[in-house]
PDB file of C-alpha atoms in Angstrom:
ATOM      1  CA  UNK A 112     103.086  85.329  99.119  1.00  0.00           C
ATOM      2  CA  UNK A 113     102.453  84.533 102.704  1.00  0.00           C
ATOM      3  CA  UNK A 114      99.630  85.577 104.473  1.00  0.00           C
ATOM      4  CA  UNK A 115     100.077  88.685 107.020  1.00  0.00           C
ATOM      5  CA  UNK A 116      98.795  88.168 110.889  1.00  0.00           C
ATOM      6  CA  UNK A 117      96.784  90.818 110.732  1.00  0.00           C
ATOM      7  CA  UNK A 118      97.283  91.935 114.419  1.00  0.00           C
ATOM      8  CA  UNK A 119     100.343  92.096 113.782  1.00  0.00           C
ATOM      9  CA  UNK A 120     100.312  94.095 110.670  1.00  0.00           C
ATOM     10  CA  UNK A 121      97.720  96.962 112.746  1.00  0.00           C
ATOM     11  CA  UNK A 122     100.307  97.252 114.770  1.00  0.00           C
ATOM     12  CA  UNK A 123     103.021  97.801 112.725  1.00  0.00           C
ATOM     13  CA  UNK A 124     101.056 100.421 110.697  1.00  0.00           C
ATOM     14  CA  UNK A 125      99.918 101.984 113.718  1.00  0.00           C
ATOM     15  CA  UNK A 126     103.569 102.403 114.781  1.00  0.00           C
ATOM     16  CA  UNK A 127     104.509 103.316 111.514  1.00  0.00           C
ATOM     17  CA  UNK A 128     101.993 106.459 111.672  1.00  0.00           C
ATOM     18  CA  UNK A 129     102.599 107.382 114.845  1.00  0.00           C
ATOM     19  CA  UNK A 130     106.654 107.446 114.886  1.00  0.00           C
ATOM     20  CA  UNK A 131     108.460 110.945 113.628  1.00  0.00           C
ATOM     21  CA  UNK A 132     111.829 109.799 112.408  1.00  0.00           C
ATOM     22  CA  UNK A 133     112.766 106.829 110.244  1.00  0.00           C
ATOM     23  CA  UNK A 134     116.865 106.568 109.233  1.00  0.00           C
ATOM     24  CA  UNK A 135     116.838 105.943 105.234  1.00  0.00           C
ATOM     25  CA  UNK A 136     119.953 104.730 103.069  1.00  0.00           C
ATOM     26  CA  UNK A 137     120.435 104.965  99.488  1.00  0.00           C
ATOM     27  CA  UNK A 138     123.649 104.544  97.370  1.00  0.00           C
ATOM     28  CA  UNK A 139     125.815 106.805  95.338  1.00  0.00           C
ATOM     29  CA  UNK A 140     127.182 105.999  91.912  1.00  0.00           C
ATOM     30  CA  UNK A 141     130.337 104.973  93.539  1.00  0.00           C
ATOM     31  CA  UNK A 142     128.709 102.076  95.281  1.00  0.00           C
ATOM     32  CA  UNK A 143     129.074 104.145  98.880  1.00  0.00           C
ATOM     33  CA  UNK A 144     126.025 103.899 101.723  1.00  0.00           C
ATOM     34  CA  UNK A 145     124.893 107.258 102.178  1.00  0.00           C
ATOM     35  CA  UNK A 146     122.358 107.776 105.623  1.00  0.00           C
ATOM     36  CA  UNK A 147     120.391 109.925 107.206  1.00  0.00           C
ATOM     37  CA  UNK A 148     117.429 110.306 109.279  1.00  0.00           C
ATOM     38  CA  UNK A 149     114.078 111.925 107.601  1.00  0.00           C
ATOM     39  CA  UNK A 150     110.657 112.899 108.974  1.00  0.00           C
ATOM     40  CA  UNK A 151     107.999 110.587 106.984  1.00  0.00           C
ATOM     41  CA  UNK A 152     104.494 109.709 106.217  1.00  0.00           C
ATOM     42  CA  UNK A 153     103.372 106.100 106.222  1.00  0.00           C
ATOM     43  CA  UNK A 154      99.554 106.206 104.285  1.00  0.00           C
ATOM     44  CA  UNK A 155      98.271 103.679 102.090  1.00  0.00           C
ATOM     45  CA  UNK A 156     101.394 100.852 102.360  1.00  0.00           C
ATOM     46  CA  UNK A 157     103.803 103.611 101.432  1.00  0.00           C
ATOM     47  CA  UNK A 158     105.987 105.695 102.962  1.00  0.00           C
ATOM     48  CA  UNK A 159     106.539 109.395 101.596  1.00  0.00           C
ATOM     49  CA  UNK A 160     109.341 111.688 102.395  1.00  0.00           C
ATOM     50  CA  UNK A 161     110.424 115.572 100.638  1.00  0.00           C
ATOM     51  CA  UNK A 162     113.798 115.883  99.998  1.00  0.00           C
ATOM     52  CA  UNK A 163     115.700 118.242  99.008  1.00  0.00           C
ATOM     53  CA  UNK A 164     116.308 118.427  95.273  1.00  0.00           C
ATOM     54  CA  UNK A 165     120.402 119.298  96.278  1.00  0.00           C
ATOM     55  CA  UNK A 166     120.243 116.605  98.754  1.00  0.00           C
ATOM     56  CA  UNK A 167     122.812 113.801  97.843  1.00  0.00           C
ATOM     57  CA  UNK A 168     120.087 110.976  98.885  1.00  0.00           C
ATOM     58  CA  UNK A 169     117.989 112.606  96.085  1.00  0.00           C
ATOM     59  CA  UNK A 170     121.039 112.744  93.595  1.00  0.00           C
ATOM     60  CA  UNK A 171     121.433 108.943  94.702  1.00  0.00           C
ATOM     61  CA  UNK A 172     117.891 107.756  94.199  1.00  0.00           C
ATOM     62  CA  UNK A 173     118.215 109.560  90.270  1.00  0.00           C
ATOM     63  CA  UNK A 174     120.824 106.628  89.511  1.00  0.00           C
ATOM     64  CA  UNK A 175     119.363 103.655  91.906  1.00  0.00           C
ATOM     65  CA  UNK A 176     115.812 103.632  93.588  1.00  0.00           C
ATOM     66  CA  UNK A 177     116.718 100.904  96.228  1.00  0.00           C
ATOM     67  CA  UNK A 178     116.814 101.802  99.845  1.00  0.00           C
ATOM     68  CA  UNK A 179     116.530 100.602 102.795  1.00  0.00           C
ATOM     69  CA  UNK A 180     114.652 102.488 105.853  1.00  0.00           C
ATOM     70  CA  UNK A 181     114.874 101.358 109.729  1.00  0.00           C
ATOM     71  CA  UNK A 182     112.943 102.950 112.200  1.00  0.00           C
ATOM     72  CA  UNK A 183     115.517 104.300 114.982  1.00  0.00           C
ATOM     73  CA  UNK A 184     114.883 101.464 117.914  1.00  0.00           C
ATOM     74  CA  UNK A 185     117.075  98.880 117.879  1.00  0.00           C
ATOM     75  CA  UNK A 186     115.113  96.111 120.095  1.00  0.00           C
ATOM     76  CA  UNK A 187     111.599  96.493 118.510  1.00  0.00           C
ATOM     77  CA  UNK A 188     113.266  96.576 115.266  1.00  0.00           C
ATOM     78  CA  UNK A 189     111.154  97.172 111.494  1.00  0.00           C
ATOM     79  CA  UNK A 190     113.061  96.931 108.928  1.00  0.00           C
ATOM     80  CA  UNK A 191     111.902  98.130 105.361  1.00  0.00           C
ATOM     81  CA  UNK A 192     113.635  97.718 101.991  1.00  0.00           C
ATOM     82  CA  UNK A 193     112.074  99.115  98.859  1.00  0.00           C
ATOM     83  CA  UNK A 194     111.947 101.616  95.354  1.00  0.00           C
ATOM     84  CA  UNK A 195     111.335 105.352  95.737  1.00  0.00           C
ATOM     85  CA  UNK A 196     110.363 107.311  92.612  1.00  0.00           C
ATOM     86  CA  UNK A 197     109.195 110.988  92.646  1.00  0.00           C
ATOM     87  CA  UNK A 198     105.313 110.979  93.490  1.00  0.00           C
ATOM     88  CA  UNK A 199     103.047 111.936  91.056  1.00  0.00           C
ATOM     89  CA  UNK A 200     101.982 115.725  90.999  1.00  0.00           C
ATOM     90  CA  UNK A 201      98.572 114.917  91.816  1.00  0.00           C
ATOM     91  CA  UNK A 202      99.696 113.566  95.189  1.00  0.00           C
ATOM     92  CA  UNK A 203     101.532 116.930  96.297  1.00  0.00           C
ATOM     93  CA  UNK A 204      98.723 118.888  98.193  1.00  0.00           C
ATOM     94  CA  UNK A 205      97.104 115.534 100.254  1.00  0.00           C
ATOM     95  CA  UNK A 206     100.459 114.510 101.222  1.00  0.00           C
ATOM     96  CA  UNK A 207     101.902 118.010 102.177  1.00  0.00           C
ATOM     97  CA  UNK A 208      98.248 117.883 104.736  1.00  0.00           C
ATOM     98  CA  UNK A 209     100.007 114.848 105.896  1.00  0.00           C
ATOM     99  CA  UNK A 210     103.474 116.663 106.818  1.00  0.00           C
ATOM    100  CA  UNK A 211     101.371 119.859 108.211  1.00  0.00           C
ATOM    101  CA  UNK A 212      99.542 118.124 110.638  1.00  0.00           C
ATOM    102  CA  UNK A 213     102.282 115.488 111.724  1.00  0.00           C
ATOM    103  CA  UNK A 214     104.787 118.106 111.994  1.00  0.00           C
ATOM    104  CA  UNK A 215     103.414 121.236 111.102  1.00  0.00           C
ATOM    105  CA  UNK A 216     105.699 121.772 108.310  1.00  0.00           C
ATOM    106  CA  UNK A 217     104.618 122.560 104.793  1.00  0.00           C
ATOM    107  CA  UNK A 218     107.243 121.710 101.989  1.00  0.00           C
ATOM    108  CA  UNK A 219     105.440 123.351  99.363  1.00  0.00           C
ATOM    109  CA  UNK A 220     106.194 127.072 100.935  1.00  0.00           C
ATOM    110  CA  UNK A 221     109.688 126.116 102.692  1.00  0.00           C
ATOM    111  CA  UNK A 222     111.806 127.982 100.733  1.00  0.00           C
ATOM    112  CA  UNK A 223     115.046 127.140 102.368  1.00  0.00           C
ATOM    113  CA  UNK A 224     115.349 123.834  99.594  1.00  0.00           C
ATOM    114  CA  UNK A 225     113.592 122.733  96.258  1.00  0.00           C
ATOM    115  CA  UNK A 226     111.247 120.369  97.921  1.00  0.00           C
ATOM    116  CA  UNK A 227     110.650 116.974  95.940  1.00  0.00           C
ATOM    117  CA  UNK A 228     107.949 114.361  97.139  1.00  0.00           C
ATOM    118  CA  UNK A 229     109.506 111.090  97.147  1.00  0.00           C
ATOM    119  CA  UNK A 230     106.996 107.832  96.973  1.00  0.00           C
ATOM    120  CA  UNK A 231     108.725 104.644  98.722  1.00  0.00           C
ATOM    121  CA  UNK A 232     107.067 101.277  97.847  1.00  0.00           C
ATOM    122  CA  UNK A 233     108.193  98.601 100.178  1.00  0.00           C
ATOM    123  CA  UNK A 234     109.137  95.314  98.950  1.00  0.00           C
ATOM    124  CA  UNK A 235     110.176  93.487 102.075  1.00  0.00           C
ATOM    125  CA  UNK A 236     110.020  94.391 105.821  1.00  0.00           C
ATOM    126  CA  UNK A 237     111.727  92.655 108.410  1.00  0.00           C
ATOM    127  CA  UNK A 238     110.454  93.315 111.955  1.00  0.00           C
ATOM    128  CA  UNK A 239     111.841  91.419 115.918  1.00  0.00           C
ATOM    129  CA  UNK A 240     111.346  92.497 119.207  1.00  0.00           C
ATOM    130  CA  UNK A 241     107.357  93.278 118.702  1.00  0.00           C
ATOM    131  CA  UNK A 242     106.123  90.098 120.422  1.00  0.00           C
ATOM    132  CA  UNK A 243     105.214  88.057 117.735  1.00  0.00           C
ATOM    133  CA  UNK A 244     108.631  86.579 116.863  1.00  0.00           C
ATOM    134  CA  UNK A 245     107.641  83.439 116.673  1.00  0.00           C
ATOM    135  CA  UNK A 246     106.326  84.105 113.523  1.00  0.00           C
ATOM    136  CA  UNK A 247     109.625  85.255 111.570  1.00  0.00           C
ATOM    137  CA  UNK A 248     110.945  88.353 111.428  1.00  0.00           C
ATOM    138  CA  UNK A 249     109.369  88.669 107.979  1.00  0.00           C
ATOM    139  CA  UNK A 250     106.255  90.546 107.554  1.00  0.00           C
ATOM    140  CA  UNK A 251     106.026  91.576 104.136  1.00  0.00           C
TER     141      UNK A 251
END
């Protein structure tokens, strides 16, 4: 693996925390694209999202894990592909903090859906238009 500038990766992580809406795509069993744009958590390398447990994304990510996430700026563009699974139970109350204090919203006592933590490891991100494109527009 190559090795990250490391500016560069602050300041991707640092727009990453600060930015409230990232557009996610999964697939159905069909093969169809489904998107839609989520509120999100970048901690740790990961992103986290709730879902809905009705939602189709979350029916799609029960038969394939892949999606792809962009963050909604198309000339200082990041990219990120990866595998969602359902987060561990133990990670529930730190990352529902998370949610609160980003968007003071608390999934565990919304009762308008049943509200499923969804862990998304990336596996590539792409990223142009941030000033260091001379380096590739492959980060990770």
């Amino acid at each position: 693996m190559r090795r990250r500038n490391p500016v560069r990766w602050r300041a991707l992580e640092a727009r990453l925390g600060r930015q409230k809406e990232i557009w996610m795509a999964t697939v159905r069993n069909d093969g169809r694209p489904h998107l839609t744009p989520l509120w999100f958590i970048w901690l740790e390398e990961k992103i986290w999202i709730s879902t809905g447990m009705e939602t189709q994304k979350f029916t799609n990510l029960r038969g394939n894990q892949s999606v792809s996430l962009a963050l909604p700026d198309a000339t200082n563009v990041v990219i990120i592909e990866g595998e969602a699974h359902v987060a561990a139970r133990n990670e529930i109350d730190r990352l529902a903090d998370y949610f609160f204090n980003k968007y003071e919203w608390d999934f565990r006592y919304d009762e308008s859906a049943k509200w499923q933590l969804i862990e998304i490891t990336p596996l590539k991100i792409l990223a142009w238009g941030d000033g260091h494109d001379s380096e590739g527009t492959r980060i990770l």
